Coordinates of C-alpha atoms in Angstrom, one line a residue:
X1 CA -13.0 -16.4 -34.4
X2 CA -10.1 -16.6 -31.7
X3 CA -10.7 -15.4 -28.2
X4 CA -8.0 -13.1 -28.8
X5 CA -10.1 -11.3 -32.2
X6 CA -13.0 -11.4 -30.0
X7 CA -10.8 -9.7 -27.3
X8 CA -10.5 -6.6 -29.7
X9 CA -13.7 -6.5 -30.4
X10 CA -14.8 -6.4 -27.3
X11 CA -12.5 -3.5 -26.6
X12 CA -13.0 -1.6 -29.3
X13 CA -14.7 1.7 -29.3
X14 CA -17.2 0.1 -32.1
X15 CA -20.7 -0.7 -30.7
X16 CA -21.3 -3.1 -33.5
X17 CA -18.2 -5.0 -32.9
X18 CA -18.2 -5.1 -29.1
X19 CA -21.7 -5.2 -28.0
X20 CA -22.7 -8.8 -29.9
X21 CA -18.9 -10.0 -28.1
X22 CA -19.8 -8.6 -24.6
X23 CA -23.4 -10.6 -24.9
X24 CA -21.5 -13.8 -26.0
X25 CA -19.5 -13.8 -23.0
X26 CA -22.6 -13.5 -20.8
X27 CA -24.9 -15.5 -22.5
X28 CA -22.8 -18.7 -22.8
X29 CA -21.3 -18.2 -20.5
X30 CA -17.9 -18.3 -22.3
X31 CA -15.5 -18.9 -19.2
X32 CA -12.4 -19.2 -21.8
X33 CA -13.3 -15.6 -23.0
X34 CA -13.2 -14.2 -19.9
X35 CA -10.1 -15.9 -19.1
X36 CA -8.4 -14.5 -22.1
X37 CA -9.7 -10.8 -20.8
X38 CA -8.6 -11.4 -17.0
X39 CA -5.6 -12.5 -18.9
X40 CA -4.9 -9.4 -20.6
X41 CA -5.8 -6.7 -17.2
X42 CA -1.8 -6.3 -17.4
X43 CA -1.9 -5.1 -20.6
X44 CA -5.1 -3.0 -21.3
X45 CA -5.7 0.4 -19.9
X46 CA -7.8 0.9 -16.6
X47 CA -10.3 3.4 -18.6
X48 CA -10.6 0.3 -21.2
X49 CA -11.3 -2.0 -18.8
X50 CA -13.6 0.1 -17.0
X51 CA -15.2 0.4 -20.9
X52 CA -15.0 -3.2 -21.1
X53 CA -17.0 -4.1 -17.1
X54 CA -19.8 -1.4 -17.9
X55 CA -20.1 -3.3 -21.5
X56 CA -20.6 -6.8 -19.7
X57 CA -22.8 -4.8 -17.1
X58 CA -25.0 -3.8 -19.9
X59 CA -25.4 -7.3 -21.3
X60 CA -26.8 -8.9 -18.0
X61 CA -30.4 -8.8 -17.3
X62 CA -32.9 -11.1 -15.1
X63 CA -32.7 -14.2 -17.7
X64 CA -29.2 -14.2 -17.8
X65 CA -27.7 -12.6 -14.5
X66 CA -27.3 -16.5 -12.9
X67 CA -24.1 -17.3 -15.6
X68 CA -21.7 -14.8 -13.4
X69 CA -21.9 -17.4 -11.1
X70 CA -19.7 -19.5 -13.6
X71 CA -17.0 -16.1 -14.9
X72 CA -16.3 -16.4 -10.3
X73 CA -13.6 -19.2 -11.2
X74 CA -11.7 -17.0 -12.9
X75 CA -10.4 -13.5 -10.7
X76 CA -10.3 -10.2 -11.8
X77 CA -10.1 -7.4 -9.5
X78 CA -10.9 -5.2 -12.6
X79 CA -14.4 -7.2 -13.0
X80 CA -15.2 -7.7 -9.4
X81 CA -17.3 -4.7 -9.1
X82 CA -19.7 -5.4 -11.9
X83 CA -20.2 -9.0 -10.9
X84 CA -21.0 -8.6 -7.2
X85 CA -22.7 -5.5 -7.9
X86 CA -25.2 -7.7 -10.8
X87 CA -25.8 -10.6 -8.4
X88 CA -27.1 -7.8 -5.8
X89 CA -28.9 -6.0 -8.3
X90 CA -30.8 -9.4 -8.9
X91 CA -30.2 -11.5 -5.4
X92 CA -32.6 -13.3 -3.4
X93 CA -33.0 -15.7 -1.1
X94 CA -32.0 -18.8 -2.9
X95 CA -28.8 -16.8 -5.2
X96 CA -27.6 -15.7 -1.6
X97 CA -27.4 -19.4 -0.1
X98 CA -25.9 -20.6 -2.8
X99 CA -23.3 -17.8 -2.9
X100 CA -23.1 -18.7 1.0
X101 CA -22.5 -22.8 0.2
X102 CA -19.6 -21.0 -2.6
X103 CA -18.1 -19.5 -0.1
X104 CA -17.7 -22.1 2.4
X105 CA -16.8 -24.7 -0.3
X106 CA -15.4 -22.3 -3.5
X107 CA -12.0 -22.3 -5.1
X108 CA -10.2 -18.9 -3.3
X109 CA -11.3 -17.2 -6.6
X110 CA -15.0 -17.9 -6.0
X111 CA -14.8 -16.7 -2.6
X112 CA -13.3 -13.5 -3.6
X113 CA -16.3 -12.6 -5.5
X114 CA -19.0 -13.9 -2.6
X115 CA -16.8 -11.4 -0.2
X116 CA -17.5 -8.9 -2.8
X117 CA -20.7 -9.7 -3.2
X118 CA -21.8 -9.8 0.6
X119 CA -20.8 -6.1 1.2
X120 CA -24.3 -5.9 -0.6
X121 CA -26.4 -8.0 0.5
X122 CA -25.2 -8.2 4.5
X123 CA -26.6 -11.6 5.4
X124 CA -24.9 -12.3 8.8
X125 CA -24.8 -15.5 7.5
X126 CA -21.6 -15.0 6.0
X127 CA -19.6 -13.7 8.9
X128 CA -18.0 -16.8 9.8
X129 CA -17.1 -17.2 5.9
X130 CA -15.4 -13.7 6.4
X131 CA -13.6 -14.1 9.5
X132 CA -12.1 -16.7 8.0
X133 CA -11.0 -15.2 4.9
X134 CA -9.6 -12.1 6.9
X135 CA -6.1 -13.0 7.8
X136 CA -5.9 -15.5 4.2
X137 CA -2.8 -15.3 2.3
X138 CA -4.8 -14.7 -0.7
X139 CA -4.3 -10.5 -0.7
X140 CA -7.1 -10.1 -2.8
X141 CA -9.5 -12.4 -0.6
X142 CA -8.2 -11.3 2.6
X143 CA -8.9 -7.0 1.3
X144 CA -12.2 -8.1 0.3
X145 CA -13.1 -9.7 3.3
X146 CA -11.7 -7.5 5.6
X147 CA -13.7 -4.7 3.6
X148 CA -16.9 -6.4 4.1
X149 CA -16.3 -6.9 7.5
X150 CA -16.0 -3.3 7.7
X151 CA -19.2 -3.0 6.1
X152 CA -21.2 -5.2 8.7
X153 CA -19.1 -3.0 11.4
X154 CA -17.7 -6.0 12.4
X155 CA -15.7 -5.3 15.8
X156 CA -14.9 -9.1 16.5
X157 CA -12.3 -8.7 13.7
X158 CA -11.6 -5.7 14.2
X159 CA -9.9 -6.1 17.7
X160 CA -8.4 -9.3 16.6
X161 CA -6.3 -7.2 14.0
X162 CA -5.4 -4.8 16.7
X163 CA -3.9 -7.0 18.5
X164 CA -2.0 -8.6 15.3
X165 CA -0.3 -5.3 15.7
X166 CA 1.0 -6.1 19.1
X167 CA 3.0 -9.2 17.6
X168 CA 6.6 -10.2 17.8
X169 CA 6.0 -11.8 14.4
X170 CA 6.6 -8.6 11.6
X171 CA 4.4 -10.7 9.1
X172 CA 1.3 -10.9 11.9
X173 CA 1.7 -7.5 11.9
X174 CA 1.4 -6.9 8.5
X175 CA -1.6 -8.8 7.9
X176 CA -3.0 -6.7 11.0
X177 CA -2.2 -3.5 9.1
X178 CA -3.6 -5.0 5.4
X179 CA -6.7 -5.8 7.5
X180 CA -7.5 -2.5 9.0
X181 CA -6.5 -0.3 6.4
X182 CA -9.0 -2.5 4.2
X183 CA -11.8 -2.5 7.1
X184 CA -11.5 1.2 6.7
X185 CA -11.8 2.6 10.5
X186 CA -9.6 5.3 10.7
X187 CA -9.5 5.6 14.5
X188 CA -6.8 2.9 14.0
X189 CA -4.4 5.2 11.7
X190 CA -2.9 6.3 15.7
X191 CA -2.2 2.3 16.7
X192 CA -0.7 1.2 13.0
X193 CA 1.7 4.2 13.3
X194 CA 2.6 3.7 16.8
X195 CA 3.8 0.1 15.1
X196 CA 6.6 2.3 12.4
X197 CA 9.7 2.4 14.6
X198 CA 9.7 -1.7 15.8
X199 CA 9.2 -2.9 12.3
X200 CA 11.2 -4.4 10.3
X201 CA 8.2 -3.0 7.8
X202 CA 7.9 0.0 8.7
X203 CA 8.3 1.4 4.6
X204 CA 5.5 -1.3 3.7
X205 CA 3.3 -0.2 6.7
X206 CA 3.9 3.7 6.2
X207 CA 2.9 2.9 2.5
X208 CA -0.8 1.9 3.6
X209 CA -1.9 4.3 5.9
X210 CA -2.7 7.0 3.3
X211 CA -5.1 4.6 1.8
X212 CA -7.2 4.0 5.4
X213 CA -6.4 8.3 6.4
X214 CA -4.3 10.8 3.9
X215 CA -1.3 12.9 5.1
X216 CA -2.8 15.8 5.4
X217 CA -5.0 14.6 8.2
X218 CA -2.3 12.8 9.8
X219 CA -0.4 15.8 10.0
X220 CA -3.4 18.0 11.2
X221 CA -3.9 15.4 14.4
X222 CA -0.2 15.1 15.1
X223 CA 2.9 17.2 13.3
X224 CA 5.4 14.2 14.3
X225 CA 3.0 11.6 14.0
X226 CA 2.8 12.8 9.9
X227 CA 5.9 13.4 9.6
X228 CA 7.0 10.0 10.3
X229 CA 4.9 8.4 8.4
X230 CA 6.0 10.8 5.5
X231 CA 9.8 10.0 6.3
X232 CA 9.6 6.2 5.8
X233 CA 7.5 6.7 2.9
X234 CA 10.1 8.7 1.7
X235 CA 12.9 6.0 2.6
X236 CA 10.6 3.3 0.9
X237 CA 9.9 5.0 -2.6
X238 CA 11.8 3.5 -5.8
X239 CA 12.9 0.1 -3.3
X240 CA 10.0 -0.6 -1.6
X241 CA 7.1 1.5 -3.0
X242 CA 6.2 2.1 -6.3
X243 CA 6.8 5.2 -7.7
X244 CA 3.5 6.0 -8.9
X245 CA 2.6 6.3 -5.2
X246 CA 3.5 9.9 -4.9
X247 CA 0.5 10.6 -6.8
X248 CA -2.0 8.0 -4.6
X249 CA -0.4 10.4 -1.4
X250 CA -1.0 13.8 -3.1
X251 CA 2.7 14.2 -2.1
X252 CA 3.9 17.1 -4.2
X253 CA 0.9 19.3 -2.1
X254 CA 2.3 17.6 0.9
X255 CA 5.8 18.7 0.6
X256 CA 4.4 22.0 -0.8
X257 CA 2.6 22.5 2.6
X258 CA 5.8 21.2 4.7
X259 CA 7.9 23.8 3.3
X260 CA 6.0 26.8 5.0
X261 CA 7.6 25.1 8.2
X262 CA 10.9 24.5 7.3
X263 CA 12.3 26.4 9.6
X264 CA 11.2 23.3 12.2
X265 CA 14.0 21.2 12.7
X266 CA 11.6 17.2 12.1
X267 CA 10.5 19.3 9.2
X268 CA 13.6 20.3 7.8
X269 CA 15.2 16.8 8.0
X270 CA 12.4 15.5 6.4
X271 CA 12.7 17.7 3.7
X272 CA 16.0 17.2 3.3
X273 CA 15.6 13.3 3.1
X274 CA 13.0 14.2 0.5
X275 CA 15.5 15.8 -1.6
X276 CA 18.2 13.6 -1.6
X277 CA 15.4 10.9 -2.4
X278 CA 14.2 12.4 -5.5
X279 CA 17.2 13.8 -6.6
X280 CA 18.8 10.1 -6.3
X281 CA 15.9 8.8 -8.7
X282 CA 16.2 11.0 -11.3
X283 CA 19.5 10.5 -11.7
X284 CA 19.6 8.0 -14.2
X285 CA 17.2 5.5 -15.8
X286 CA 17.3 2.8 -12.7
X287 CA 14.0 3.8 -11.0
X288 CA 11.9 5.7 -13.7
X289 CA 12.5 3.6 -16.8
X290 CA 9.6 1.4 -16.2
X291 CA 7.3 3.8 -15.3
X292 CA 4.9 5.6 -17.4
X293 CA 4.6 9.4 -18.6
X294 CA 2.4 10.3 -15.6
X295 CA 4.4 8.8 -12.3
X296 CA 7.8 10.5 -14.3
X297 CA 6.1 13.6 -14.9
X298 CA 5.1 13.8 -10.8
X299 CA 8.7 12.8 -10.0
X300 CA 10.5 15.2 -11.7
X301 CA 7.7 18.2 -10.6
X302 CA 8.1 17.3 -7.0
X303 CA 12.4 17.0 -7.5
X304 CA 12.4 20.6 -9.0
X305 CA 9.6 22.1 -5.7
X306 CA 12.3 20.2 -3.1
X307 CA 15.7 21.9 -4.9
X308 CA 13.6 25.5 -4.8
X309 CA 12.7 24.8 -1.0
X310 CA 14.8 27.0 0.9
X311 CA 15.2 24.7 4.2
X312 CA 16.2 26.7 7.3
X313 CA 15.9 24.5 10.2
X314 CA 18.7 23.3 12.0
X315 CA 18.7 19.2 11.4
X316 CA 21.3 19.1 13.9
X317 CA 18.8 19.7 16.3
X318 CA 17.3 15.8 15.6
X319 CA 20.6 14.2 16.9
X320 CA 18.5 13.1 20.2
X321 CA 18.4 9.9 21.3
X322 CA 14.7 10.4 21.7
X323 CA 13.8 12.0 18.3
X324 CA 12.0 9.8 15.5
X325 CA 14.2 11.5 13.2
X326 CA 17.4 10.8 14.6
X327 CA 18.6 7.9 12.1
X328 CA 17.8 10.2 9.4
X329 CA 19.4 13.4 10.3
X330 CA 22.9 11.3 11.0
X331 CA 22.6 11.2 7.5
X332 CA 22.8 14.4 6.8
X333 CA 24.9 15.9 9.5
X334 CA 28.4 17.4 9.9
X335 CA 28.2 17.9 13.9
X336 CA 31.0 14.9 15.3
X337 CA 29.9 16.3 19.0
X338 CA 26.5 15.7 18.4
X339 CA 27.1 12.6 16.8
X340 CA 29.6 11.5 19.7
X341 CA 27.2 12.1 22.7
X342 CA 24.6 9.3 20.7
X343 CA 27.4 6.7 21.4
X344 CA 25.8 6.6 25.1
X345 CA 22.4 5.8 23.8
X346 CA 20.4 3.0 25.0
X347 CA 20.0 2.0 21.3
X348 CA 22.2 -0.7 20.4
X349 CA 21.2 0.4 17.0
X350 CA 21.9 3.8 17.2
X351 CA 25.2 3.6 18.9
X352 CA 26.3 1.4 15.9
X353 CA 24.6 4.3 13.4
X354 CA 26.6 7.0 15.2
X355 CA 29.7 4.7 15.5
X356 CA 29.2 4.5 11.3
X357 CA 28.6 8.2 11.1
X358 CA 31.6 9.0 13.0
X359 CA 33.7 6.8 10.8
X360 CA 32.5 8.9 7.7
X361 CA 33.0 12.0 8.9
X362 CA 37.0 11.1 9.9
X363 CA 36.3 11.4 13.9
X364 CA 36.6 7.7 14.8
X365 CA 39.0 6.9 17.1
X366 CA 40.1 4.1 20.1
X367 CA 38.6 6.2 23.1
X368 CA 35.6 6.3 21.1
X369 CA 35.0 2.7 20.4
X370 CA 36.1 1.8 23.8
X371 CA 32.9 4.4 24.7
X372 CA 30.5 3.1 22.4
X373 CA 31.0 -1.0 22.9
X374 CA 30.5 -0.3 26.9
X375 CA 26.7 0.4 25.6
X376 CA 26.4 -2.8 23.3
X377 CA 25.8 -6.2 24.4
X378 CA 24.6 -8.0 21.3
X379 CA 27.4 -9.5 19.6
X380 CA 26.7 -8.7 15.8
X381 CA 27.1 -5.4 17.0
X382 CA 29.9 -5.3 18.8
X383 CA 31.6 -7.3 16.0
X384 CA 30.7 -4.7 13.3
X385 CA 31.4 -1.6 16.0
X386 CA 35.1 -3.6 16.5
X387 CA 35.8 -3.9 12.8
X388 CA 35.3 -0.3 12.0

């Protein structure tokens, strides 16, 4: 029989057919097999692989437990879990140094698995081993690491990814962000979002931080602090984050609870963002066609609760040099005065936005250029600024 029929066995809901399939793998251990499942996570439902892990779980025992050592070659994040889990249930001394020589000598695959494994058993052993792996370019090592690390409280790594986020390099940054939301300290949350407005990543970064500390409790410590973080994962969504994110954040009871404070001006241009967002994705197939009934169901509920939001604050009242939410209510504003006074801002940046916004709204002119290039000094700027 092919590894592909014994594949539908083994996911069928038949005991008969996928109990003898799930023992086969095990017993063997049949490493092709489990290939051909890791090979198929992007096609099988998470409830049917989560059938298929507590199926293998099942066929493990003290006689047997030792072939998971040779399924580690071959990744799954979908199988982790019950492998690292099974060693645990069954380690000792000698299955725990030779996870420790795996993981100093392993294929990246095999070390993802020992990570996994040594947020059971914490043999301090293995610290080194997960220092190392941190920062890896291997996401799926680097997560498990870093979540280990969390595990053994580990505050060696923990500063060294806190002051990642002090970096010049975007990318350092990144990996200090990946890190910490995966180590899981949440007294970090205030540093990663103090990060948002030098990035070049700030969508990618404002994408993680409900993983390590939802929105609701972000808004609870600090009103702006949330509702920046909310804003760039806003601009992100359908480009930069996937779509079925807006469930992960609980955003439609977000926005629900925003909307009782509309009449706050950050609030209001947030909101306001948030409805041109949405109604910009359901506007044709480009962002939702790929997506399935549950992420397009969430979309559409959360498009209709924006257009029935009744927004009363004054957006205008963001066009400060100073605000976070400055970039984002040019967008949206008719004020040329307002928009005018930004041209004296010390933000290269902004000048050019407001230069851009004045152009769109018909209220550009000489005297005005002449105003805004006596605040620029970098010369793409001024180039772009002098074309307009």
């Amino acid at each position: 029989m092919s590894n592909k029929d014994l594949i539908k066995k083994l996911t069928s809901k038949n005991k008969t057919d996928y109990e003898p399939v799930a023992h086969q793998l095990i017993n063997t251990p049949d490493i092709s097999l489990f290939e051909e499942l890791v090979n198929q996570d992007d096609f099988l439902f998470d409830f049917v692989k989560r059938n298929v892990s507590q199926r293998l779980q099942n066929a493990c025992n003290a006689s047997n437990y030792r072939n998971l050592l040779a399924l580690m070659k071959v990744y799954s994040p979908f199988y982790e879990d019950f492998i690292a889990s099974t060693l645990a249930k069954f380690a000792d001394e000698d299955l725990t140094d030779e996870l420790l020589e795996i993981f100093e000598n392993g294929t990246e695959a095999e070390k993802t698995y020992c990570a996994k494994y040594f947020s059971h058993i914490k043999d301090p052993l293995a610290l080194d081993f997960l220092r190392e792996g941190a920062f890896s370019e291997n996401e799926n090592l680097s997560s498990n690491c870093a979540a280990t690390l969390g595990a053994f409280e580990d505050k060696e790594s923990f500063e060294l990814a806190l002051n990642k986020l002090d970096s010049d390099d975007d990318f350092e940054i990144f990996k200090g962000v990946n890190f910490l939301i995966a180590y899981g300290d949440k007294t970090a949350a205030k540093k990663i979002i103090e990060v948002l407005d030098k990035s070049s990543m700030a969508e990618n970064i404002a994408g993680e931080i409900p993983y390590l500390i939802d929105l609701f409790s972000i808004l609870e410590l600090d009103t702006v602090s949330g509702l920046t973080v909310i804003n760039y994962i806003i601009n992100g969504l359908g480009e930069i984050l996937p779509l079925s994110t807006t469930i992960d954040y609980n955003l439609y009871s977000v926005i629900e609870d925003l909307a009782n404070n509309s009449q706050n001006s950050a609030v209001a241009t947030v909101l306001t963002n948030a409805r041109e967002k949405f109604n910009t994705l359901t506007e044709n197939d480009e962002y939702l066609f790929d997506e399935d009934k549950n992420t397009k169901n969430e979309v559409y509920e959360i498009k209709e609760l924006l257009n029935n939001i009744k927004i009363c604050g004054n957006i205008d009242e963001e066009l400060r040099a100073d605000s976070p939410f400055v970039f984002t209510a040019l967008d949206f504003t008719n004020n040329k005065g307002a928009v005018e006074k930004l041209l004296s801002s010390d933000s290269q940046t902004l000048v050019l936005k407001s230069a851009e916004i004045l152009k769109k709204l018909g209220g550009w002119n000489e005297t005005l250029r002449a105003k805004a290039l006596q605040h620029v000094t970098d010369s793409n700027i001024r180039a772009i600024i002098e074309a307009l």
